[in-house]
């Protein structure tokens, strides 16, 4: 066992013996994160916005309120803002100070989102960061970077892929990637290998 | 505080390296740390701003050399010791050695788990009318508080435009220091790339921060 693992176990034992926490409650928290949140929540919201113009309008106007009307992803709280990608403007989200991220929509953030290379460069050289992801945009496209410095959480609404006319929300949701909702990627193209 | 956590605009950290099929936790203890932080916070041992402050006050070399959840763990341990919930000797011994200190919301049990999965509410009643409105030009103040702040260094002294009024919200600078919620108006303020990074900046870049009213002055 690593030194850190031993210390973490020691802390949990102390907190348990002192009556602050129940280990079963910690198990339940971990299980809830593993099973109840994840990018599929955000993907459903994006797919609905692609399919339902009225929902899209309400999402862009007040994302917290719009998402709270969807029973399956109702725990989003009061501080969600959805930002729309267009042919003229690409949005990208970062937290330069720590790791703020829309957990309820996207799950726990990946390591790169919380690490120094992304946090340091996203606000100064977003095109360089996108290149690290293999993403390139036309050079005239505006890149808008949203630094999550307060409790607002940002969800990028990517552009709907072409060739998806008539697709169901469920089919569309399959194309929505986590990175496309952070702004470091695009949705999958229809027919592309998953 | 002007710590290494305030990374926006720093150079030299290298490429972003996404990990294919990244697992939620890389070791079992990472999940335990996340759960302990969420549980002790919900039980009332500390607020979210205080927990961020403890992570950013880790020594710079420790901050930069520790994995994400290691930072969470070190911050949690320091915070619980400083607030008298545990003693460092207890963690070293691996057992409780002294009586518990009562928690504001009592022991965290299975019944409380639902509660932590709902995101907190940070909006508060306004204490005064908002000083700024969308479209106003504002300067991020040139301030360098030694305590917790959410105004990143890279915008300080620079002029931007208020884009959104996000309402009145708990002020992290006060809450982190346990000086009360001190609610303040919160705005999304957007800056041109050239304003932040000079004339050589990519002209297509715009960057916004969410800034509390005390961070801003008319420009």
Coordinates of C-alpha atoms in Angstrom, one line a residue:
Chain A
X1 CA 0.0 0.0 0.0
X2 CA 1.3 3.5 -0.8
X3 CA 2.0 6.0 1.8
X4 CA -0.9 8.1 0.6
X5 CA -3.3 5.2 0.7
X6 CA -2.3 4.5 4.3
X7 CA -2.8 8.1 5.3
X8 CA -6.2 8.2 3.5
X9 CA -7.3 5.1 5.4
X10 CA -6.0 6.5 8.6
X11 CA -8.0 9.6 8.1
X12 CA -11.2 7.7 7.3
X13 CA -10.7 5.6 10.4
X14 CA -10.3 8.7 12.6
X15 CA -13.4 10.4 11.0
X16 CA -15.4 7.2 11.5
X17 CA -14.3 6.6 15.1
X18 CA -15.0 10.2 16.0
X19 CA -18.6 9.8 14.7
X20 CA -18.3 12.3 11.9
X21 CA -19.1 10.0 9.0
X22 CA -20.4 6.5 8.3
X23 CA -18.2 4.5 5.9
X24 CA -21.4 3.3 4.2
X25 CA -22.3 6.9 3.4
X26 CA -18.9 7.4 1.8
X27 CA -19.5 4.2 -0.3
X28 CA -22.9 5.6 -1.3
X29 CA -21.4 9.0 -2.4
X30 CA -18.8 7.2 -4.6
X31 CA -21.5 4.9 -6.0
X32 CA -23.7 7.9 -6.8
X33 CA -20.8 9.6 -8.7
X34 CA -20.1 6.4 -10.6
X35 CA -23.7 5.8 -11.6
X36 CA -25.7 8.9 -11.6
X37 CA -23.6 11.6 -13.2
X38 CA -21.7 11.6 -16.4
X39 CA -21.6 13.2 -19.9
X40 CA -24.7 11.3 -20.9
X41 CA -26.7 13.9 -18.9
X42 CA -25.2 16.7 -20.9
X43 CA -25.6 14.8 -24.2
X44 CA -29.3 14.4 -23.6
X45 CA -29.6 18.2 -23.0
X46 CA -27.7 18.9 -26.2
X47 CA -29.6 16.4 -28.3
X48 CA -32.9 17.9 -27.1
X49 CA -31.7 21.4 -27.9
X50 CA -30.8 20.2 -31.4
X51 CA -34.2 18.7 -31.9
X52 CA -36.5 21.1 -30.2
X53 CA -36.1 24.8 -31.1
X54 CA -38.3 26.0 -28.1
X55 CA -36.1 24.0 -25.7
X56 CA -33.0 25.4 -27.3
X57 CA -34.3 29.0 -26.8
X58 CA -35.1 28.3 -23.2
X59 CA -31.7 26.6 -22.6
X60 CA -29.8 29.6 -24.0
X61 CA -32.0 32.0 -22.0
X62 CA -31.9 30.2 -18.6
X63 CA -30.1 26.8 -18.7
X64 CA -30.8 26.0 -15.0
X65 CA -34.5 26.4 -15.5
X66 CA -34.6 24.6 -18.9
X67 CA -32.6 21.6 -17.6
X68 CA -34.7 21.4 -14.4
X69 CA -37.7 20.7 -16.6
X70 CA -36.1 17.4 -17.7
X71 CA -36.8 14.9 -15.0
X72 CA -33.7 12.7 -15.6
X73 CA -31.2 15.5 -15.1
X74 CA -32.9 17.6 -12.5
X75 CA -30.1 18.2 -10.1
X76 CA -28.3 20.9 -11.9
X77 CA -28.9 23.7 -9.4
X78 CA -29.2 27.4 -10.1
X79 CA -26.0 28.4 -11.9
X80 CA -25.9 26.7 -15.3
X81 CA -25.2 28.8 -18.4
X82 CA -25.3 27.2 -21.9
X83 CA -23.2 28.9 -24.6
X84 CA -23.8 28.2 -28.3
X85 CA -21.3 27.4 -30.9
X86 CA -22.0 28.9 -34.3
X87 CA -20.0 29.0 -37.6
X88 CA -18.7 32.4 -36.4
X89 CA -17.9 31.6 -32.8
X90 CA -16.5 28.7 -30.8
X91 CA -16.8 28.5 -27.1
X92 CA -14.4 26.8 -24.7
X93 CA -14.6 26.4 -20.9
X94 CA -11.7 26.4 -18.4
X95 CA -11.2 27.0 -14.7
X96 CA -7.8 28.6 -14.4
X97 CA -7.9 28.8 -10.6
X98 CA -9.0 25.3 -9.7
X99 CA -11.2 22.8 -11.4
X100 CA -14.8 24.2 -11.6
X101 CA -16.8 22.1 -14.1
X102 CA -20.4 21.2 -14.7
X103 CA -20.4 17.9 -12.7
X104 CA -24.1 17.4 -13.0
X105 CA -24.0 17.7 -16.8
X106 CA -20.6 16.1 -17.5
X107 CA -19.6 14.0 -14.5
X108 CA -16.2 14.5 -12.7
X109 CA -13.7 16.4 -14.8
X110 CA -10.9 14.5 -16.6
X111 CA -7.4 14.9 -15.3
X112 CA -6.3 17.2 -18.2
X113 CA -9.0 19.7 -17.3
X114 CA -7.6 20.0 -13.8
X115 CA -4.0 20.0 -14.7
X116 CA -1.6 22.9 -15.3
X117 CA -1.1 22.7 -19.1
X118 CA -4.8 23.2 -19.8
X119 CA -5.5 25.7 -17.0
X120 CA -2.5 27.9 -17.9
X121 CA -2.8 28.0 -21.7
X122 CA -6.6 27.9 -22.4
X123 CA -7.0 31.6 -21.8
X124 CA -3.8 32.7 -23.6
X125 CA -3.4 30.2 -26.5
X126 CA -6.7 28.4 -27.0
X127 CA -5.9 27.6 -30.6
X128 CA -2.7 25.9 -29.4
X129 CA -4.7 23.9 -26.8
X130 CA -7.2 22.9 -29.4
X131 CA -4.3 21.7 -31.6
X132 CA -3.3 19.4 -28.7
X133 CA -6.7 17.8 -29.1
X134 CA -6.3 17.6 -32.9
X135 CA -9.0 20.2 -33.3
X136 CA -8.5 23.1 -35.7
X137 CA -10.9 25.9 -36.5
X138 CA -11.0 28.4 -39.4
X139 CA -8.6 31.2 -38.5
X140 CA -11.3 33.8 -38.6
X141 CA -13.6 32.0 -36.1
X142 CA -13.9 33.8 -32.9
X143 CA -12.8 31.8 -29.9
X144 CA -14.5 32.7 -26.7
X145 CA -13.0 31.3 -23.6
X146 CA -15.2 31.1 -20.4
X147 CA -13.0 31.1 -17.2
X148 CA -15.2 29.6 -14.5
X149 CA -14.1 31.8 -11.7
X150 CA -17.3 31.8 -9.7
X151 CA -20.1 29.2 -9.1
X152 CA -21.5 29.6 -12.6
X153 CA -21.0 26.4 -14.7
X154 CA -20.8 26.5 -18.4
X155 CA -22.1 24.0 -20.9
X156 CA -21.1 24.4 -24.5
X157 CA -23.9 23.7 -27.0
X158 CA -22.0 22.3 -30.0
X159 CA -23.2 22.7 -33.6
X160 CA -25.5 19.8 -34.8
X161 CA -23.5 17.6 -37.2
X162 CA -24.7 17.7 -40.8
X163 CA -26.4 14.6 -42.2
X164 CA -28.5 14.0 -39.1
X165 CA -31.9 15.2 -40.5
X166 CA -34.7 13.2 -39.0
X167 CA -32.6 11.6 -36.3
X168 CA -34.2 11.0 -32.9
X169 CA -32.9 12.6 -29.8
X170 CA -31.5 9.3 -28.7
X171 CA -29.6 8.9 -31.9
X172 CA -28.3 12.5 -31.7
X173 CA -27.2 12.0 -28.1
X174 CA -24.8 9.3 -29.2
X175 CA -22.9 11.8 -31.3
X176 CA -22.4 14.2 -28.4
X177 CA -19.0 13.8 -26.8
X178 CA -17.8 15.1 -23.5
X179 CA -15.1 17.2 -25.1
X180 CA -17.6 18.8 -27.5
X181 CA -19.5 20.1 -24.4
X182 CA -16.3 21.6 -22.9
X183 CA -15.3 23.1 -26.3
X184 CA -12.2 21.0 -26.8
X185 CA -13.7 18.8 -29.4
X186 CA -16.6 18.4 -31.9
X187 CA -19.5 16.0 -31.9
X188 CA -18.9 12.7 -33.7
X189 CA -19.9 12.7 -37.4
X190 CA -22.8 10.4 -38.3
X191 CA -21.5 7.0 -39.3
X192 CA -18.1 7.6 -37.8
X193 CA -16.8 4.7 -35.7
X194 CA -17.6 5.3 -32.0
Chain B
X1 CA -3.5 35.1 -2.8
X2 CA -1.0 35.2 -5.6
X3 CA -0.4 31.4 -5.6
X4 CA 0.7 28.9 -8.2
X5 CA -3.0 27.8 -8.4
X6 CA -3.6 31.0 -10.3
X7 CA -2.3 29.6 -13.6
X8 CA -4.0 31.5 -16.3
X9 CA -1.4 32.7 -18.9
X10 CA 1.6 30.9 -17.4
X11 CA 4.0 29.3 -19.8
X12 CA 6.1 26.2 -19.6
X13 CA 3.6 23.5 -18.5
X14 CA 3.7 21.7 -21.8
X15 CA 1.1 20.1 -23.9
X16 CA -2.4 19.0 -22.8
X17 CA -2.3 15.2 -22.8
X18 CA -5.8 13.7 -22.7
X19 CA -5.8 10.1 -21.4
X20 CA -7.9 7.7 -23.6
X21 CA -10.7 6.0 -21.7
X22 CA -9.7 7.7 -18.5
X23 CA -11.3 6.0 -15.4
X24 CA -13.3 8.0 -12.9
X25 CA -10.7 7.3 -10.2
X26 CA -7.2 6.0 -10.8
X27 CA -6.9 4.4 -7.4
X28 CA -9.5 3.5 -4.8
X29 CA -8.3 6.1 -2.3
X30 CA -9.1 8.9 -4.7
X31 CA -12.8 8.1 -4.4
X32 CA -12.5 7.9 -0.6
X33 CA -11.0 11.4 -0.6
X34 CA -13.7 12.8 -2.8
X35 CA -16.3 11.3 -0.5
X36 CA -14.7 12.5 2.7
X37 CA -14.5 16.0 1.4
X38 CA -18.1 16.0 0.3
X39 CA -19.3 14.4 3.5
X40 CA -17.4 16.7 5.9
X41 CA -18.4 19.7 3.9
X42 CA -22.1 18.7 4.0
X43 CA -21.8 18.0 7.7
X44 CA -20.8 21.6 8.2
X45 CA -17.1 21.3 9.0
X46 CA -16.2 23.8 6.2
X47 CA -17.6 25.6 3.2
X48 CA -16.6 25.1 -0.4
X49 CA -14.6 28.4 -0.5
X50 CA -12.6 27.5 2.5
X51 CA -11.8 24.1 1.0
X52 CA -10.5 25.8 -2.2
X53 CA -8.4 28.2 -0.1
X54 CA -6.8 25.3 1.8
X55 CA -5.8 23.6 -1.5
X56 CA -4.3 26.8 -2.9
X57 CA -2.3 27.5 0.3
X58 CA -0.4 24.2 -0.1
X59 CA 3.3 25.1 -0.6
X60 CA 3.9 25.7 -4.3
X61 CA 6.1 22.7 -4.8
X62 CA 3.6 20.5 -3.1
X63 CA 0.8 21.9 -5.2
X64 CA 2.6 21.4 -8.4
X65 CA 3.9 17.9 -7.6
X66 CA 0.7 16.4 -6.1
X67 CA -2.0 14.7 -8.1
X68 CA -5.5 16.3 -8.0
X69 CA -6.9 14.1 -5.3
X70 CA -3.7 14.3 -3.3
X71 CA -4.2 18.0 -3.1
X72 CA -7.7 17.5 -2.0
X73 CA -6.5 15.1 0.7
X74 CA -3.7 17.4 2.0
X75 CA -6.1 20.3 2.0
X76 CA -8.8 18.3 3.9
X77 CA -6.3 17.1 6.5
X78 CA -4.9 20.6 7.2
X79 CA -8.4 22.1 7.3
X80 CA -9.8 19.5 9.8
X81 CA -6.7 19.9 12.0
X82 CA -6.9 23.7 12.0
X83 CA -10.6 23.7 12.8
X84 CA -10.1 21.2 15.7
X85 CA -12.0 18.3 14.3
X86 CA -9.0 16.0 14.3
X87 CA -5.4 16.2 15.6
X88 CA -2.4 15.4 13.4
X89 CA -1.4 12.8 16.0
X90 CA -4.7 11.0 15.4
X91 CA -4.0 10.5 11.7
X92 CA -0.4 9.4 12.5
X93 CA -1.8 6.9 15.0
X94 CA -4.6 5.8 12.7
X95 CA -7.1 6.2 15.5
X96 CA -9.2 8.7 17.4
X97 CA -7.4 9.9 20.5
X98 CA -9.6 12.7 21.7
X99 CA -13.3 13.4 21.9
X100 CA -15.1 14.7 18.7
X101 CA -16.0 18.3 18.1
X102 CA -19.7 18.7 17.3
X103 CA -20.5 19.2 13.6
X104 CA -22.9 22.0 12.6
X105 CA -25.2 19.5 10.8
X106 CA -24.3 16.4 12.8
X107 CA -22.9 13.1 11.7
X108 CA -22.9 12.4 7.9
X109 CA -25.0 9.3 7.3
X110 CA -26.4 7.4 4.3
X111 CA -29.5 9.5 4.6
X112 CA -27.5 12.6 3.7
X113 CA -26.1 11.3 0.4
X114 CA -28.9 12.5 -1.7
X115 CA -28.3 16.0 -0.4
X116 CA -24.7 16.2 -1.5
X117 CA -25.6 15.2 -5.0
X118 CA -27.7 18.3 -5.5
X119 CA -25.7 21.3 -6.3
X120 CA -25.6 24.1 -3.7
X121 CA -27.3 27.4 -4.1
X122 CA -25.1 30.5 -4.0
X123 CA -27.6 33.2 -5.0
X124 CA -28.5 35.6 -2.2
X125 CA -30.8 38.7 -1.8
X126 CA -29.2 41.9 -3.0
X127 CA -27.8 44.2 -0.3
X128 CA -27.7 47.2 -2.7
X129 CA -28.5 48.0 -6.3
X130 CA -26.1 46.7 -8.9
X131 CA -23.4 49.2 -9.9
X132 CA -22.9 47.9 -13.4
X133 CA -25.1 46.7 -16.2
X134 CA -24.4 44.7 -19.4
X135 CA -22.5 46.9 -21.9
X136 CA -20.6 48.9 -19.2
X137 CA -16.9 49.1 -19.5
X138 CA -15.1 48.1 -16.3
X139 CA -11.5 47.7 -15.2
X140 CA -10.6 44.7 -13.0
X141 CA -8.9 46.3 -10.0
X142 CA -5.2 46.0 -9.5
X143 CA -5.6 44.3 -6.2
X144 CA -3.5 41.5 -4.6
X145 CA -5.2 40.2 -1.5
X146 CA -3.0 37.8 0.5
X147 CA -6.2 35.8 1.3
X148 CA -8.6 34.0 -1.0
X149 CA -9.8 35.7 -4.1
X150 CA -11.4 34.6 -7.3
X151 CA -10.0 37.5 -9.5
X152 CA -7.3 35.9 -11.6
X153 CA -4.0 37.8 -11.9
X154 CA -4.2 37.8 -15.7
X155 CA -7.2 40.2 -15.8
X156 CA -6.1 42.6 -13.0
X157 CA -5.7 46.1 -14.3
X158 CA -7.4 45.3 -17.6
X159 CA -10.5 46.8 -19.1
X160 CA -13.4 44.6 -20.2
X161 CA -17.1 44.8 -20.9
X162 CA -19.9 43.5 -18.6
X163 CA -21.8 40.9 -20.6
X164 CA -24.1 39.3 -18.0
X165 CA -25.4 40.2 -14.6
X166 CA -25.5 36.8 -12.8
X167 CA -27.3 38.1 -9.8
X168 CA -26.1 38.5 -6.2
X169 CA -24.1 35.7 -4.8
X170 CA -22.0 34.5 -1.8
X171 CA -18.7 36.3 -1.9
X172 CA -15.9 33.7 -1.8
X173 CA -13.3 36.1 -0.6
X174 CA -15.3 36.5 2.6
X175 CA -16.8 33.0 2.9
X176 CA -13.4 31.3 2.5
X177 CA -12.0 33.3 5.5
X178 CA -15.2 32.4 7.4
X179 CA -16.1 36.1 7.6
X180 CA -19.7 35.6 6.5
X181 CA -21.3 35.3 3.1
X182 CA -21.2 39.1 2.4
X183 CA -23.2 38.7 -0.8
X184 CA -22.1 40.7 -3.9
X185 CA -23.2 41.3 -7.4
X186 CA -21.6 39.0 -9.9
X187 CA -21.0 39.7 -13.6
X188 CA -19.5 38.0 -16.6
X189 CA -16.9 40.4 -17.9
X190 CA -15.4 39.8 -21.3
X191 CA -11.9 41.0 -22.4
X192 CA -10.3 41.1 -25.8
X193 CA -7.2 39.0 -26.3
X194 CA -5.1 42.0 -27.2
X195 CA -6.1 43.8 -23.9
X196 CA -4.9 40.8 -21.9
X197 CA -2.0 39.5 -23.9
X198 CA -0.8 42.5 -25.9
X199 CA -0.8 43.5 -29.6
X200 CA 0.6 40.2 -30.8
X201 CA -2.3 38.3 -29.4
X202 CA -4.6 36.3 -31.7
X203 CA -7.2 38.9 -32.7
X204 CA -10.0 36.3 -32.6
X205 CA -9.7 35.5 -28.9
X206 CA -12.0 36.8 -26.2
X207 CA -11.9 35.7 -22.6
X208 CA -14.4 36.1 -19.9
X209 CA -14.3 35.8 -16.1
X210 CA -17.1 35.9 -13.6
X211 CA -16.2 38.9 -11.4
X212 CA -17.7 40.0 -8.2
X213 CA -18.6 43.7 -8.0
X214 CA -15.8 44.5 -5.4
X215 CA -13.3 43.4 -8.1
X216 CA -14.4 46.0 -10.6
X217 CA -14.3 49.8 -11.1
X218 CA -15.8 51.9 -13.9
X219 CA -13.5 52.4 -16.9

